[in-house]
Coordinates of C-alpha atoms in Angstrom, one line a residue:
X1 CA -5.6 -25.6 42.1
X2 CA -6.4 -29.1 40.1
X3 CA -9.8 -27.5 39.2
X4 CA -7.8 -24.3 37.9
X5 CA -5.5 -26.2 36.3
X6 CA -7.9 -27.8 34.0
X7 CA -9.8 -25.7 33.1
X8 CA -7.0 -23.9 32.1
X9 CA -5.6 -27.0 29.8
X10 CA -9.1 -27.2 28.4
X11 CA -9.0 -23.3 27.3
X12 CA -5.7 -24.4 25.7
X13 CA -6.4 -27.1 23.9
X14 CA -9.6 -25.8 22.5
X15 CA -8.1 -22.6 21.5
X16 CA -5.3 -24.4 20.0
X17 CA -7.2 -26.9 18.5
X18 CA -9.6 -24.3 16.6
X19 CA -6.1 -22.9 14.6
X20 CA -5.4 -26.2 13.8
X21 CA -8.6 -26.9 12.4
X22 CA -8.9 -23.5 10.3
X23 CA -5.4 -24.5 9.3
X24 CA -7.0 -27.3 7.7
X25 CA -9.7 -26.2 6.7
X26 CA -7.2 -24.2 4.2
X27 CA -6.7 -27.4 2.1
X28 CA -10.6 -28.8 2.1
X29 CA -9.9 -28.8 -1.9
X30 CA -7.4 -31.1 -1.6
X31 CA -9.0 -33.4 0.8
X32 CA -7.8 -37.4 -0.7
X33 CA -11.0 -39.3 -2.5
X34 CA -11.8 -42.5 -1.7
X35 CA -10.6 -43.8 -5.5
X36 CA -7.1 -42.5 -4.6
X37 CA -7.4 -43.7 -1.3
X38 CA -8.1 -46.9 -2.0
X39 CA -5.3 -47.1 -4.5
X40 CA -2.4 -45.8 -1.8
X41 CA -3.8 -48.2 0.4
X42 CA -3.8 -51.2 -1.9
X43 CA -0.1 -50.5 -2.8
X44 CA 1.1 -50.1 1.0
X45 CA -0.5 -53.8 2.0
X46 CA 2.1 -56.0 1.1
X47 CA 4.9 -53.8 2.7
X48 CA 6.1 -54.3 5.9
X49 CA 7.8 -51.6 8.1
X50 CA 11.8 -52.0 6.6
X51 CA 10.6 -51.8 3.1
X52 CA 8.3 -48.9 3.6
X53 CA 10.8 -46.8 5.8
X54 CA 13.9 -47.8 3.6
X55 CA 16.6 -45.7 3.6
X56 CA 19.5 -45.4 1.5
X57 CA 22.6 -43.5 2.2
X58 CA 22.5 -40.1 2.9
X59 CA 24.7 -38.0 -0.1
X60 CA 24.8 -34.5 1.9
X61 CA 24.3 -31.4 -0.1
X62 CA 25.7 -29.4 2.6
X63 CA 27.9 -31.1 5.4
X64 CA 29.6 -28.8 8.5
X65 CA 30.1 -29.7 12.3
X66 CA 26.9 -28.2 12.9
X67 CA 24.5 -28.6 10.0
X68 CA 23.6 -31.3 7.4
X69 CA 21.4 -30.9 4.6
X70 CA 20.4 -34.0 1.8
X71 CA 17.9 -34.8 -0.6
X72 CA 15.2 -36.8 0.9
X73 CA 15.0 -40.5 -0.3
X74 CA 11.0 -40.0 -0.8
X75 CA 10.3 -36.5 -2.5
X76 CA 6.9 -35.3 -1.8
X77 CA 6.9 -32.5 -5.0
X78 CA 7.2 -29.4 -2.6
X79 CA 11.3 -28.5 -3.5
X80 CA 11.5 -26.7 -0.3
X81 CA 10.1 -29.9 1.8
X82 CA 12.5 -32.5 -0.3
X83 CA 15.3 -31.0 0.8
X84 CA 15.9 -33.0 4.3
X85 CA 17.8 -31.0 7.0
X86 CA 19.6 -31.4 10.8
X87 CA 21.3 -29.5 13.2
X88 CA 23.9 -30.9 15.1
X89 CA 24.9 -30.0 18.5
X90 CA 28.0 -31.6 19.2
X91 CA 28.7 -33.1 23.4
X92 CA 32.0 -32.8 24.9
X93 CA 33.1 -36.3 24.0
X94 CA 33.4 -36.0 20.4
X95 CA 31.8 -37.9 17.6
X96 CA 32.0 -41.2 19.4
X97 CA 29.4 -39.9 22.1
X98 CA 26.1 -41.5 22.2
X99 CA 23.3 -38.8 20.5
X100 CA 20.0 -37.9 21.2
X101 CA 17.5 -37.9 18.3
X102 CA 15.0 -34.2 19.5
X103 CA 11.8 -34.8 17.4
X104 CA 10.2 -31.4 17.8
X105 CA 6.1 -30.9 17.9
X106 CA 3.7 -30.2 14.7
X107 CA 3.3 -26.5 13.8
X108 CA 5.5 -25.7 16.8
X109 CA 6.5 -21.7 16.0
X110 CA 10.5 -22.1 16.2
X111 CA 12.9 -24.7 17.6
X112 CA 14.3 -22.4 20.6
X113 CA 13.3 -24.7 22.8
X114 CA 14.7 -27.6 21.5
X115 CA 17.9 -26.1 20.8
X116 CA 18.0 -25.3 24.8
X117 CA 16.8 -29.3 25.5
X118 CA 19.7 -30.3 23.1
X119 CA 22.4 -27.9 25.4
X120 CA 21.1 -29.4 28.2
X121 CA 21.8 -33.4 26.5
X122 CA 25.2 -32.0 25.7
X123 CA 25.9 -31.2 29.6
X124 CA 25.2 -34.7 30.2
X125 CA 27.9 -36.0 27.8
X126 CA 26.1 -36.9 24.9
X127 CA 25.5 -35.4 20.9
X128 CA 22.0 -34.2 20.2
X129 CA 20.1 -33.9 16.6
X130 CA 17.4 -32.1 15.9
X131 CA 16.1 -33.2 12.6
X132 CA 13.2 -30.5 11.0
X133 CA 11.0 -32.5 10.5
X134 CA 8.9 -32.7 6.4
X135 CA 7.0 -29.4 6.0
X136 CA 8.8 -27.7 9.0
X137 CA 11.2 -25.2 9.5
X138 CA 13.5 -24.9 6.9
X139 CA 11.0 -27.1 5.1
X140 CA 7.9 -24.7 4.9
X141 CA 7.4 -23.9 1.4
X142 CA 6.4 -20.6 0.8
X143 CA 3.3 -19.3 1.4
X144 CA 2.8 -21.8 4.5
X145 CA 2.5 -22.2 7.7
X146 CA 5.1 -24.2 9.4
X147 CA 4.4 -27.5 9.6
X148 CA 0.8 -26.5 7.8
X149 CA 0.8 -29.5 5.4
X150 CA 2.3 -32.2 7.5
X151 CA -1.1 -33.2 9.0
X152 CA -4.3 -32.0 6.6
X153 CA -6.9 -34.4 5.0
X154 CA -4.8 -35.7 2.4
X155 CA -4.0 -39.1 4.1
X156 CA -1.3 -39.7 1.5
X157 CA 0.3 -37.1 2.2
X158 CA 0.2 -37.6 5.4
X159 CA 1.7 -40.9 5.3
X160 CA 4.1 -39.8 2.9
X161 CA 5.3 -37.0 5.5
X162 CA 6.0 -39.7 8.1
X163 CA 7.7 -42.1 5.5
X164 CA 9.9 -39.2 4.8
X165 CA 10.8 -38.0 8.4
X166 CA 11.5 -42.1 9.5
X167 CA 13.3 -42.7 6.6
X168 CA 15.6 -39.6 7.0
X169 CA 16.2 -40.4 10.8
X170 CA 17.2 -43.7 9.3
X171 CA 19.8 -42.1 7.0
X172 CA 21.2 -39.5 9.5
X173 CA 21.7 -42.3 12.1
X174 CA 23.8 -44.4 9.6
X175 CA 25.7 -40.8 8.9
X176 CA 26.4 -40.5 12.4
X177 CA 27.5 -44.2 12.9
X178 CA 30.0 -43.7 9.9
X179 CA 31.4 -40.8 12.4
X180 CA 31.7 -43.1 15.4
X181 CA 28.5 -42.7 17.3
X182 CA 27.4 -46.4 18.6
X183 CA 24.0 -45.5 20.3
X184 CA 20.9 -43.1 20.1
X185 CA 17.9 -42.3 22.1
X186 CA 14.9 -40.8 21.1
X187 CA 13.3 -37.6 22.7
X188 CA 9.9 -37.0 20.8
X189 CA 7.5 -34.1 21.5
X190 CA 3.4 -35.1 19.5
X191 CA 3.8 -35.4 16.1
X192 CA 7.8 -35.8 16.9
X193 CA 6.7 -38.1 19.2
X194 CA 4.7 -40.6 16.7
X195 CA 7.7 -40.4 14.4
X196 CA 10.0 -41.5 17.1
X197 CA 7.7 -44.0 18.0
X198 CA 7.9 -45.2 14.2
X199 CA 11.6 -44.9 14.4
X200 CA 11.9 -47.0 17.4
X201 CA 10.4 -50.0 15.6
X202 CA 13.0 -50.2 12.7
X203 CA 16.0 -49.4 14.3
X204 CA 17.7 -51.8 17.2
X205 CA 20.6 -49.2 18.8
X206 CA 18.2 -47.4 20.1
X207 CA 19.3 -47.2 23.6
X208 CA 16.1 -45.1 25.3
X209 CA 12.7 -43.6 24.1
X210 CA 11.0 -40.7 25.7
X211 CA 8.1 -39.5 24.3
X212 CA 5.8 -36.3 25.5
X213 CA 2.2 -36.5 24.7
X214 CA 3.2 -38.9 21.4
X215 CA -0.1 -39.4 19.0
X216 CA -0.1 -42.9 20.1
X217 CA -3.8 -44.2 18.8
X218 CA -3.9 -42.8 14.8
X219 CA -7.8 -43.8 14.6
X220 CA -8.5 -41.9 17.8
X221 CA -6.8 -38.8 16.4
X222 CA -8.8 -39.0 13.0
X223 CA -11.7 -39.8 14.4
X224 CA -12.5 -38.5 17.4
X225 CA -9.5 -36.2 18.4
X226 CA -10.7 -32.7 18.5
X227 CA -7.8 -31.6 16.6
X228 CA -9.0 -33.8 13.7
X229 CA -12.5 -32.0 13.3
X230 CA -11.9 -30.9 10.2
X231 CA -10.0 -33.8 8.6
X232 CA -12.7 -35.8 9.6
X233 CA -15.5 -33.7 8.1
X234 CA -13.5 -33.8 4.7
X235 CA -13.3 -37.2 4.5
X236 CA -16.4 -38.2 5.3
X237 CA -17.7 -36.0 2.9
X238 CA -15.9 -38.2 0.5
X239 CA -16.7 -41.2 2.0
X240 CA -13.8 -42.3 3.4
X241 CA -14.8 -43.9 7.0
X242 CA -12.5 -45.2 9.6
X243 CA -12.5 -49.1 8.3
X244 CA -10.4 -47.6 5.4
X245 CA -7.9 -45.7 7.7
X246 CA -7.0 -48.8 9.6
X247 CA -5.3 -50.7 6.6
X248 CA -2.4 -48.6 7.1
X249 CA -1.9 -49.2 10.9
X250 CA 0.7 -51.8 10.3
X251 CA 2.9 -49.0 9.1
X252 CA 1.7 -45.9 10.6
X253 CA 0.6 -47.0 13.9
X254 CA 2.9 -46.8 17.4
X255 CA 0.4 -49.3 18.5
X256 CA 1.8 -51.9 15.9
X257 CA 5.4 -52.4 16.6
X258 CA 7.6 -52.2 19.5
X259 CA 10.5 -50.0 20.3
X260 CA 14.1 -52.4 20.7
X261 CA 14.3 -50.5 24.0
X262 CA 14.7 -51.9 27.1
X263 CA 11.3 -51.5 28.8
X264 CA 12.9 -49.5 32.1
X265 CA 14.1 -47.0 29.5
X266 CA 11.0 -46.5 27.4
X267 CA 9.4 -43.5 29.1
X268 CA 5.6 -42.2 27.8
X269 CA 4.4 -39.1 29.3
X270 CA 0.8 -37.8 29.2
X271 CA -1.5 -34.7 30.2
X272 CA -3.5 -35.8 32.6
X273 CA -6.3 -33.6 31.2
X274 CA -5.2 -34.1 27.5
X275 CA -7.9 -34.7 24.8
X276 CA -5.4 -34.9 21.8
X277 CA -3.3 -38.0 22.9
X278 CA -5.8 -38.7 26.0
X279 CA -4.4 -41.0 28.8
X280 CA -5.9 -43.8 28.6
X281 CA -4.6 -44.0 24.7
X282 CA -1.0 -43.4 26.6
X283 CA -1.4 -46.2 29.1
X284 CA -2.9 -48.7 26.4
X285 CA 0.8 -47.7 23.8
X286 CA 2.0 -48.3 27.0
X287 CA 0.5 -52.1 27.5
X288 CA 0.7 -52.7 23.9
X289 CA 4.9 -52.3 24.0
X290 CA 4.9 -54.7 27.4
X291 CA 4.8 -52.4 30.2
X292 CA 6.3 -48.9 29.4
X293 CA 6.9 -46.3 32.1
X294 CA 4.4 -43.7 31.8
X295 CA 4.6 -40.4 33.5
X296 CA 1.4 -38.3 34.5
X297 CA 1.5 -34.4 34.5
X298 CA -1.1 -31.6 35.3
X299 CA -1.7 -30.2 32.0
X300 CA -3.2 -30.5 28.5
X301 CA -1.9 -31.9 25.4
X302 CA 0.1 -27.8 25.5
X303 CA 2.4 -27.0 28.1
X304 CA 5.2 -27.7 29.6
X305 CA 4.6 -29.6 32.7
X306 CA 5.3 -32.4 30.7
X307 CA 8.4 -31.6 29.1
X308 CA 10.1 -31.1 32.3
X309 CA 9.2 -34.5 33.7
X310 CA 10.2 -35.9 31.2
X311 CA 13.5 -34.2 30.8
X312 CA 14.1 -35.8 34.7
X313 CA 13.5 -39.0 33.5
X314 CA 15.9 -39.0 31.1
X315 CA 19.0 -37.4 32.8
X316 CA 18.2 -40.3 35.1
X317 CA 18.7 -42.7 32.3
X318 CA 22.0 -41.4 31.0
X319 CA 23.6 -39.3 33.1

């Protein structure tokens, strides 16, 4: 069965992984050069992770019980994307309930899913919000996949996408306090799952952190992730090598700041057989934030082995 079940997570991941790359192999023109590069880079040094993720107060566009829509504090030039957007899903208790922050997956084809996870968090008493996250959703600008340009071989962009999606999780959790709500957790998914990570750095209510699969080493998923083929053909090709890429860890990097969290309620799970966000770059995130709980599951980096474990966890921690 284990031998089946790997071989089955490797068929997965490969077949997943070769969309992702011919996804980005769609923007090879607009791969970052190492001037521009250097530039971004040079700018972002001096800023630590409060100035870089700033966040001023949301001024909704759109407000209801259910949905809120606002212009995002760091526009990326894509109208569609700039326009920052939530779902609410409100818990029996009211406004005053503690909420969970669902951080859904790159590219991930619609939020069913999450929508169901958040119903679920509402049984157990607390809010849920699903922010889309830059690029996704409601945020694809036409002629795009979803979540198409949130990851490509423009690094700025790249970094500007998570600037945006930390920054707006900023602003909706100061909405939310204005509205009563005194504590959060995070439930992150990949690329949802990095954010969160970010998230958890800057913000001290943050009551628990679960993360599935989150992309926890940044350097290992440029440069040697087999989902980041292509990026890292593009770059090197413009002689951008992974020295250059580390200058923006202290900001980008899960590995570089620690979650407020309790440690008994910070929660990492990995595919045992995943080769995106491998285990042993799970279990060193794990060291690195002093000894997070880490859950193993028999799967790749797609599946949902993982999500179910996880979701275990947490109803232990706040039901």
């Amino acid at each position: 069965m284990e031998a089946l079940r790997r071989h089955w997570a490797r068929v997965t991941d490969a077949s997943t992984c070769a969309l992702l790359n011919l996804a980005q192999w769609r923007h090879r023109r607009h791969a970052v050069g190492k001037h521009a590069l250097e530039e971004y880079l040079a700018a972002c040094e001096p800023l630590d992770r409060p100035q870089f993720y700033a966040a001023p107060a949301l001024e909704p566009l759109q407000e209801s019980p259910r949905h809120v829509r606002w212009p995002t504090p760091h526009p990326s030039g894509f109208a569609a994307n700039d326009l920052a957007s939530a779902l609410i899903f409100e818990g029996p208790r009211g406004w005053r309930a503690p909420t969970v922050l669902i951080l859904h997956a790159l590219m991930s084809l619609n939020d069913a899913g999450y929508r169901r996870l958040a119903a679920r968090v509402n049984d157990l008493g607390w809010h849920a919000a699903l922010l889309h996250l830059p690029f996704h959703y409601e945020r694809r600008p036409r002629g795009y996949l979803n979540g198409e340009l949130a990851i490509t071989a423009d690094l700025i962009r790249n970094g500007q996408g998570l600037r945006q999606g930390v920054s707006e999780l900023r602003q909706l959790m100061a909405w939310l306090r204005a509205r009563g709500c005194g504590e959060f957790g995070v439930f992150g998914t990949s690329y949802g799952g990095w954010t969160g990570a970010l998230l958890a750095s800057v913000e001290d209510d943050i009551s628990f952190v679960a993360l599935l699969q989150p992309i926890a080493d940044v350097e290992h998923a440029i440069w040697e992730s087999p989902a980041g083929a292509t990026i890292r053909l593009l770059l090197r090709r413009n002689g951008i090598c992974g020295g250059m890429t580390r200058r923006h860890a202290h900001l980008t990097s899960p590995m570089h700041g620690k979650p407020s969290a309790p440690r008994a309620r910070t929660v990492l799970a990995v595919g045992a057989y995943d080769r995106i966000a491998p285990p042993d770059r799970i279990e060193a995130l794990a060291e690195a934030w002093g000894g997070a709980r880490v859950i193993a599951s028999p799967q790749g980096h797609f599946g949902y082995a993982a999500a179910r474990d996880m979701f275990a966890a947490v109803r232990e921690m706040i039901a």
